[in-house]
PDB file of C-alpha atoms in Angstrom:
ATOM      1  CA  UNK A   1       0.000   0.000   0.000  1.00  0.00           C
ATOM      2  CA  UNK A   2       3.159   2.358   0.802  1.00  0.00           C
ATOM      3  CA  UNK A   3       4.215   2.418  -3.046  1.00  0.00           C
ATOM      4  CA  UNK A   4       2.867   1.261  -6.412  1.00  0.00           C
ATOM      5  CA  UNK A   5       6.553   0.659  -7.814  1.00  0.00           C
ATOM      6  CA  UNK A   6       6.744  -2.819  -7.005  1.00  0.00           C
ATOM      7  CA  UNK A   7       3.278  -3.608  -7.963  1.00  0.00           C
ATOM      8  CA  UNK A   8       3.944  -2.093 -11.305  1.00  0.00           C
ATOM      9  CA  UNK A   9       6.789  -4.280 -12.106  1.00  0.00           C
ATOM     10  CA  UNK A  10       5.103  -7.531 -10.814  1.00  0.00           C
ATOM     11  CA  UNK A  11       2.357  -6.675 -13.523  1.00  0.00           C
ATOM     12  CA  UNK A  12       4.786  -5.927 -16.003  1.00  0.00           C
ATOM     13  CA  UNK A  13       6.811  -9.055 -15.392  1.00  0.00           C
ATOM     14  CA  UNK A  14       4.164 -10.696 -15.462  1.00  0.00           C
ATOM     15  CA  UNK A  15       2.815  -9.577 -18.992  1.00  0.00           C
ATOM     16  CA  UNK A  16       6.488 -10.509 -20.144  1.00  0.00           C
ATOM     17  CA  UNK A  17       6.508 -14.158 -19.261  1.00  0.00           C
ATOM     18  CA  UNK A  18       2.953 -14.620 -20.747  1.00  0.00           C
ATOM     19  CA  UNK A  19       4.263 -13.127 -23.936  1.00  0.00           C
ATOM     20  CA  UNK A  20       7.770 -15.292 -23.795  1.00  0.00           C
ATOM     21  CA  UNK A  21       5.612 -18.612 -22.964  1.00  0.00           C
ATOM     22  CA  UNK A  22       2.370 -17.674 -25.885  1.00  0.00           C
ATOM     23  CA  UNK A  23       3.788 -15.650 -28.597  1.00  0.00           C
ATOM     24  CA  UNK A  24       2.722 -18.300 -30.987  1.00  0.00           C
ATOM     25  CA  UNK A  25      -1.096 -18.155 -29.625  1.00  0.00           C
ATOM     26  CA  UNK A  26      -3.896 -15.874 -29.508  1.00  0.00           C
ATOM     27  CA  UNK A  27      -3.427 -16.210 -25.705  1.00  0.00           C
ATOM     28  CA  UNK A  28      -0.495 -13.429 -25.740  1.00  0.00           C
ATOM     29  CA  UNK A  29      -3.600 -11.012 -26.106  1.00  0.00           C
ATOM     30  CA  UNK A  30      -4.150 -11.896 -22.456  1.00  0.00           C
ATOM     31  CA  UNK A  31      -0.728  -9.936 -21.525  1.00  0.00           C
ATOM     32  CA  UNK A  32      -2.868  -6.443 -22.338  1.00  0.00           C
ATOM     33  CA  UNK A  33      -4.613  -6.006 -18.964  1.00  0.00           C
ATOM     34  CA  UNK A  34      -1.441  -6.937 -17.127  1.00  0.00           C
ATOM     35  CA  UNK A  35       0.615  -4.241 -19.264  1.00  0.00           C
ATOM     36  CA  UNK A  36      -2.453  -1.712 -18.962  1.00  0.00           C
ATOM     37  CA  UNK A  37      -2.678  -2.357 -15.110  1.00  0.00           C
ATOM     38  CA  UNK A  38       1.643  -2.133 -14.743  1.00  0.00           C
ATOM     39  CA  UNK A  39       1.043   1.791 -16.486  1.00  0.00           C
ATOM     40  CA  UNK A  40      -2.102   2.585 -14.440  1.00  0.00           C
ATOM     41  CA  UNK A  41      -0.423   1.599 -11.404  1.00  0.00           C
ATOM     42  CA  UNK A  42       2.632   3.537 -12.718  1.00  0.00           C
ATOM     43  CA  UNK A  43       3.139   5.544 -15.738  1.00  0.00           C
ATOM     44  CA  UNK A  44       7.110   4.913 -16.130  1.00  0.00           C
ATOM     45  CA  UNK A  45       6.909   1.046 -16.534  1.00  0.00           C
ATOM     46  CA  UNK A  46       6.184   0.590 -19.814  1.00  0.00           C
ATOM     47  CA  UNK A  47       9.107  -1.147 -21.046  1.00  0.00           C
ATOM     48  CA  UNK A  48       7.685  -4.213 -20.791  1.00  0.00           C
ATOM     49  CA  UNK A  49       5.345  -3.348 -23.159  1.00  0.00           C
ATOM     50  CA  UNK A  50       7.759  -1.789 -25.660  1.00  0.00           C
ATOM     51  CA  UNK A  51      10.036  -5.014 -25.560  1.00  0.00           C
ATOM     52  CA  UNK A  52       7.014  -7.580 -25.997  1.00  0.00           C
ATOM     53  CA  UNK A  53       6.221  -5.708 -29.240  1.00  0.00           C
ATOM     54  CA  UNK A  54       9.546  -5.497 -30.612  1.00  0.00           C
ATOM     55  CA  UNK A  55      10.046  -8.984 -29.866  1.00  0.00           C
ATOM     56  CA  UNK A  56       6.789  -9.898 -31.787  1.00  0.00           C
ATOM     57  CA  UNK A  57       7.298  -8.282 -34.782  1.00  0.00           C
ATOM     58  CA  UNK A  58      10.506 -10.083 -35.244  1.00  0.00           C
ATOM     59  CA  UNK A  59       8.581 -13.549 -34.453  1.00  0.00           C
ATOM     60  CA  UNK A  60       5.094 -12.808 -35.379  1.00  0.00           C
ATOM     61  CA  UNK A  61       4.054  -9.693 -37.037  1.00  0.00           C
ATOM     62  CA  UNK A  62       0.831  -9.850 -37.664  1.00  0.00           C
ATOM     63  CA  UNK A  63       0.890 -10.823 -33.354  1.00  0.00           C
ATOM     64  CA  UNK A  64       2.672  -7.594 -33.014  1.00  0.00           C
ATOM     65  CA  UNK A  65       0.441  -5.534 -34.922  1.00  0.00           C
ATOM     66  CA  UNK A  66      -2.469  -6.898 -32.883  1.00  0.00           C
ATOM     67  CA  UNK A  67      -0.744  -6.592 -29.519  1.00  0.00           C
ATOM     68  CA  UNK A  68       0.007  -2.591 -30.747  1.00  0.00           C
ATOM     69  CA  UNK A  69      -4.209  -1.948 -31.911  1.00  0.00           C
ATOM     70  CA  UNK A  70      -5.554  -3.959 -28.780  1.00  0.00           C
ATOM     71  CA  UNK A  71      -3.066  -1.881 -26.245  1.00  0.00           C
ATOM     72  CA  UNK A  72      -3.707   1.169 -27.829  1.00  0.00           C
ATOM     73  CA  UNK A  73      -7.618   1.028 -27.972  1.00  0.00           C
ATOM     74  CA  UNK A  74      -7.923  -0.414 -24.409  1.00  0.00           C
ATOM     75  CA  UNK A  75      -5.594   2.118 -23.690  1.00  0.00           C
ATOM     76  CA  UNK A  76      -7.613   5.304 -25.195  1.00  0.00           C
ATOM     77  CA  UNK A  77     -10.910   3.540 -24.090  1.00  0.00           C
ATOM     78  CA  UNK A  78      -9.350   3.622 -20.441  1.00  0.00           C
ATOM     79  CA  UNK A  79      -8.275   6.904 -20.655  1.00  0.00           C
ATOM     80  CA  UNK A  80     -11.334   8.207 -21.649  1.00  0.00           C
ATOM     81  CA  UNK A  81     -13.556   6.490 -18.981  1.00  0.00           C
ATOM     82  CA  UNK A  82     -10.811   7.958 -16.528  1.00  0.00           C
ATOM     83  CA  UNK A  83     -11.198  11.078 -17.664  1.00  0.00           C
ATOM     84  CA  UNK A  84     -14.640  11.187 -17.856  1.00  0.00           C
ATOM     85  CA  UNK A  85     -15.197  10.181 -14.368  1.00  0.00           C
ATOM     86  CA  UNK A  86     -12.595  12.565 -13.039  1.00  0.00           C
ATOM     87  CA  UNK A  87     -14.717  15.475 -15.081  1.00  0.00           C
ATOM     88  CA  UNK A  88     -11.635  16.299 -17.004  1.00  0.00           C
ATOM     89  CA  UNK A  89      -9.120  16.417 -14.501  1.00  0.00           C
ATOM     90  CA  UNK A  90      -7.112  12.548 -15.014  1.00  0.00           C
ATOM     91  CA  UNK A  91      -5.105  13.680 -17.882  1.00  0.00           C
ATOM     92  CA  UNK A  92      -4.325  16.732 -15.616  1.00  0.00           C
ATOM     93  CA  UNK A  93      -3.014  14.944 -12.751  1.00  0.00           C
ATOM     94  CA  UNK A  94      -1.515  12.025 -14.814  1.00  0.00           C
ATOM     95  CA  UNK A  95       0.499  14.438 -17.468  1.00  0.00           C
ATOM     96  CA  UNK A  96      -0.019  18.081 -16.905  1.00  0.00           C
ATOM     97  CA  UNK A  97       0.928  18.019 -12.870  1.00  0.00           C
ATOM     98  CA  UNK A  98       3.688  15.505 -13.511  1.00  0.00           C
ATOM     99  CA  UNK A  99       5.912  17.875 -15.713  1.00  0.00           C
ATOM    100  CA  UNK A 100       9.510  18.820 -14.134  1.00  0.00           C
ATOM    101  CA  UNK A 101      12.423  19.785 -15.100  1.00  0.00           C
ATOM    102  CA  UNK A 102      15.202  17.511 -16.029  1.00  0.00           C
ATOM    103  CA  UNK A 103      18.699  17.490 -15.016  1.00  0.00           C
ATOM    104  CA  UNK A 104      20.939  15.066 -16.607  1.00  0.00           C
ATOM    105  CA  UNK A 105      22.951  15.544 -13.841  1.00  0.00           C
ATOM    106  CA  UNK A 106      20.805  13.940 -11.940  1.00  0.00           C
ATOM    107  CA  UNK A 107      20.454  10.899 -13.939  1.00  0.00           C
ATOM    108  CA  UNK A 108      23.738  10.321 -13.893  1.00  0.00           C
ATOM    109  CA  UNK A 109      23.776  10.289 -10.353  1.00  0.00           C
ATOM    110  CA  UNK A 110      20.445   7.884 -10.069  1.00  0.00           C
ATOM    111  CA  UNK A 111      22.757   5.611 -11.951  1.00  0.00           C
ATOM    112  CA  UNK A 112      25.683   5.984  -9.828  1.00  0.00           C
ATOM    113  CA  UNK A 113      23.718   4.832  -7.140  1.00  0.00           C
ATOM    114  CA  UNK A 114      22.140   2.731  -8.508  1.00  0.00           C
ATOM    115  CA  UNK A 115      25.343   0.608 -10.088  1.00  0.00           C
ATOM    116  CA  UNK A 116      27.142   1.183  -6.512  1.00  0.00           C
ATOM    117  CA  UNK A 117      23.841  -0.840  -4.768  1.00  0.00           C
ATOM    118  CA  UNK A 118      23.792  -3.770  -7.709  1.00  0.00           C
ATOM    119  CA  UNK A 119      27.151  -4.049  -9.494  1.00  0.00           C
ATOM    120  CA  UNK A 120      27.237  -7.776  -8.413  1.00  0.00           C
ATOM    121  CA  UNK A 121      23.407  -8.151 -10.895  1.00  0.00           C
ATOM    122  CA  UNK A 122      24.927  -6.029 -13.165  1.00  0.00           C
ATOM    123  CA  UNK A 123      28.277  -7.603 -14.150  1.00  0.00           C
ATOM    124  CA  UNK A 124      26.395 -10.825 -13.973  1.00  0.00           C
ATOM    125  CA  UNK A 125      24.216  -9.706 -16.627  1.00  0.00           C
ATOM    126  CA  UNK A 126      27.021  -8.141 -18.702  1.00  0.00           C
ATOM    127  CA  UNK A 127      28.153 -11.919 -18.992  1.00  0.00           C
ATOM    128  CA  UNK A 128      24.971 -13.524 -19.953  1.00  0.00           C
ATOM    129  CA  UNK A 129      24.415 -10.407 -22.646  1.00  0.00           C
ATOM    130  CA  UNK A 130      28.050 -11.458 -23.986  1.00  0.00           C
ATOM    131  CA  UNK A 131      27.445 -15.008 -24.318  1.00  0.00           C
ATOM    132  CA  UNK A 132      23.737 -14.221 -26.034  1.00  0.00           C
ATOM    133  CA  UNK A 133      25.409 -12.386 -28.605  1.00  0.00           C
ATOM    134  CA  UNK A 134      27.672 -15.317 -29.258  1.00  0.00           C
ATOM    135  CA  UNK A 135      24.804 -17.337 -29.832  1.00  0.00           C
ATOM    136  CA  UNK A 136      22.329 -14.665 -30.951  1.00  0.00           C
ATOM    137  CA  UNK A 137      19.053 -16.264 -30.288  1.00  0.00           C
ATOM    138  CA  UNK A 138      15.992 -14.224 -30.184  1.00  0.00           C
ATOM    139  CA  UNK A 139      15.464 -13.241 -26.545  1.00  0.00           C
ATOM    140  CA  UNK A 140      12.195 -10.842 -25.182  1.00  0.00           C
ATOM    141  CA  UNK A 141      14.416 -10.816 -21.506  1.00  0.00           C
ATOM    142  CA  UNK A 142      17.749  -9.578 -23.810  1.00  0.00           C
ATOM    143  CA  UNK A 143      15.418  -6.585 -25.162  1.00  0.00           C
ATOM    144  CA  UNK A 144      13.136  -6.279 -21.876  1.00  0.00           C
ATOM    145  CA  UNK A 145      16.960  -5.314 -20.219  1.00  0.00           C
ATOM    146  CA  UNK A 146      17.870  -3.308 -23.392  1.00  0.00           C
ATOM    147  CA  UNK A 147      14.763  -0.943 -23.373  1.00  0.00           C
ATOM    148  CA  UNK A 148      14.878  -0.687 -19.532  1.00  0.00           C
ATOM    149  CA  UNK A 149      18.409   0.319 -19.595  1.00  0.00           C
ATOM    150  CA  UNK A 150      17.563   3.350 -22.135  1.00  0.00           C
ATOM    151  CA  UNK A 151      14.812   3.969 -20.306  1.00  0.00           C
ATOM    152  CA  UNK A 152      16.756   5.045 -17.274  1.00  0.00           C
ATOM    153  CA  UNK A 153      17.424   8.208 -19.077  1.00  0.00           C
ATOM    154  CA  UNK A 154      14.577   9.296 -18.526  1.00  0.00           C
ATOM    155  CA  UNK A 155      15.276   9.832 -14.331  1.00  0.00           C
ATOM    156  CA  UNK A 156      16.342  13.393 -14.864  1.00  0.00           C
ATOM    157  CA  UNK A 157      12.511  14.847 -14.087  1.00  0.00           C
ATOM    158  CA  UNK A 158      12.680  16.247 -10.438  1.00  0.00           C
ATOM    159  CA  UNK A 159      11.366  13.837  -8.370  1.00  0.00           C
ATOM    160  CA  UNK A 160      12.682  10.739  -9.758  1.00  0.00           C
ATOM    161  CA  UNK A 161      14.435   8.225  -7.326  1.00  0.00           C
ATOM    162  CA  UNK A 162      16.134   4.854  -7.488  1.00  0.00           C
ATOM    163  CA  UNK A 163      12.570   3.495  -7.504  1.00  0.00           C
ATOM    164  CA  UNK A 164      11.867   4.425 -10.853  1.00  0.00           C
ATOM    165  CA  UNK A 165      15.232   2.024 -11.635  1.00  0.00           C
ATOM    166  CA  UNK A 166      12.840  -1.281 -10.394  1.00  0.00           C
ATOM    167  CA  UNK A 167      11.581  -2.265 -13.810  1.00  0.00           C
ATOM    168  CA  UNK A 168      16.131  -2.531 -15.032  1.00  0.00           C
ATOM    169  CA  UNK A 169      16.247  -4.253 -11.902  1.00  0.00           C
ATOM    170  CA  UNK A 170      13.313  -6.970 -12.459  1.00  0.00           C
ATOM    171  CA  UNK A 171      14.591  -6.872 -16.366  1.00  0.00           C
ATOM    172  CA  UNK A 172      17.979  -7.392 -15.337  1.00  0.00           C
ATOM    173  CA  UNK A 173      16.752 -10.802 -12.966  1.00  0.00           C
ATOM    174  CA  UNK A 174      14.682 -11.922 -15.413  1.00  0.00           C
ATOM    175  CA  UNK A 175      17.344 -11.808 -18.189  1.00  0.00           C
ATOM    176  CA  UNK A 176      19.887 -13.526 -15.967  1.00  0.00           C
ATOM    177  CA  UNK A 177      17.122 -16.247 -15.176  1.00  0.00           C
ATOM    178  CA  UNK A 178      16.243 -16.914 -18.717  1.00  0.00           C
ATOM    179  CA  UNK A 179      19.539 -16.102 -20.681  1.00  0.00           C
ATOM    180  CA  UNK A 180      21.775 -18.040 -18.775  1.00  0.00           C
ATOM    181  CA  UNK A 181      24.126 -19.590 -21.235  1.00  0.00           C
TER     182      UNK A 181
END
């Protein structure tokens, strides 16, 4: 109940491994409502998301492009009802309220930090990233890590912590679980 950061991941993981274990099947249309309640809970997690698509349009593009029309109409159809209830003022408290300044300054700091509390995860996962790209094997956990990595840019808005590092941190475990050479 303190924090939805957690929470966010779990749903996000967990719309990851139902895409890695269905992406041949109809049933990885059932990862949506996990992704959509991951960025409900929090807005920032959405690399999940971005990772299961790029991994199914490699594998399964017509998958992909359904995964993309699905997410994005639930998404605006949410949205909508949210807004409407709130009498216009979701969108304002989601988006508007949320804007800060950014300081890459402190990004680079965020990552210091961060890096300084999980080297040991981190080198770990440097070595199973080198020994993918020996074998080069199509991966969703070897882009989940990828796209959370970049995403960490994005921690120079004021008010951005080492939470907002959770989803790199759950990608970065999940890639060392799954890529293991």
């Amino acid at each position: 109940l303190g924090r939805p950061d957690a929470l966010a991941v779990f749903f996000s993981a967990a719309g990851i491994v139902l895409v890695d274990r269905c992406w041949k099947s109809r049933a990885v249309y059932a990862a949506i409502p996990l992704f959509g309640l991951a960025l409900l809970t929090k807005q920032s997690v959405a690399m999940g998301l971005l990772a299961s698509f790029l991994y199914l349009l490699a594998q399964a593009p017509r998958r992909a492009l359904g995964l993309a029309v699905l997410t994005c109409g639930a998404g605006l159809a949410v949205i909508a009802a949210l807004e409407w209830a709130s009498d216009g003022w979701f969108l304002f408290h989601t988006v508007t309220a949320n804007m800060a300044p950014y300081s890459f300054a402190k990004v680079l700091e965020l990552q210091r930090q961060f890096f300084v509390l999980h080297w040991p995860e981190l080198a770990v996962a440097l070595f199973v990233l080198v020994a993918w790209f020996r074998e080069r094997k199509g991966s969703l956990y070897v882009l989940w890590f990828g796209c959370s990595a970049v995403a960490t840019l994005s921690l120079g808005k004021s008010g951005s912590d080492t939470n907002h590092l959770l989803e790199a941190l759950a990608a970065t475990a999940f890639l060392i679980a799954n890529a293991w050479p």
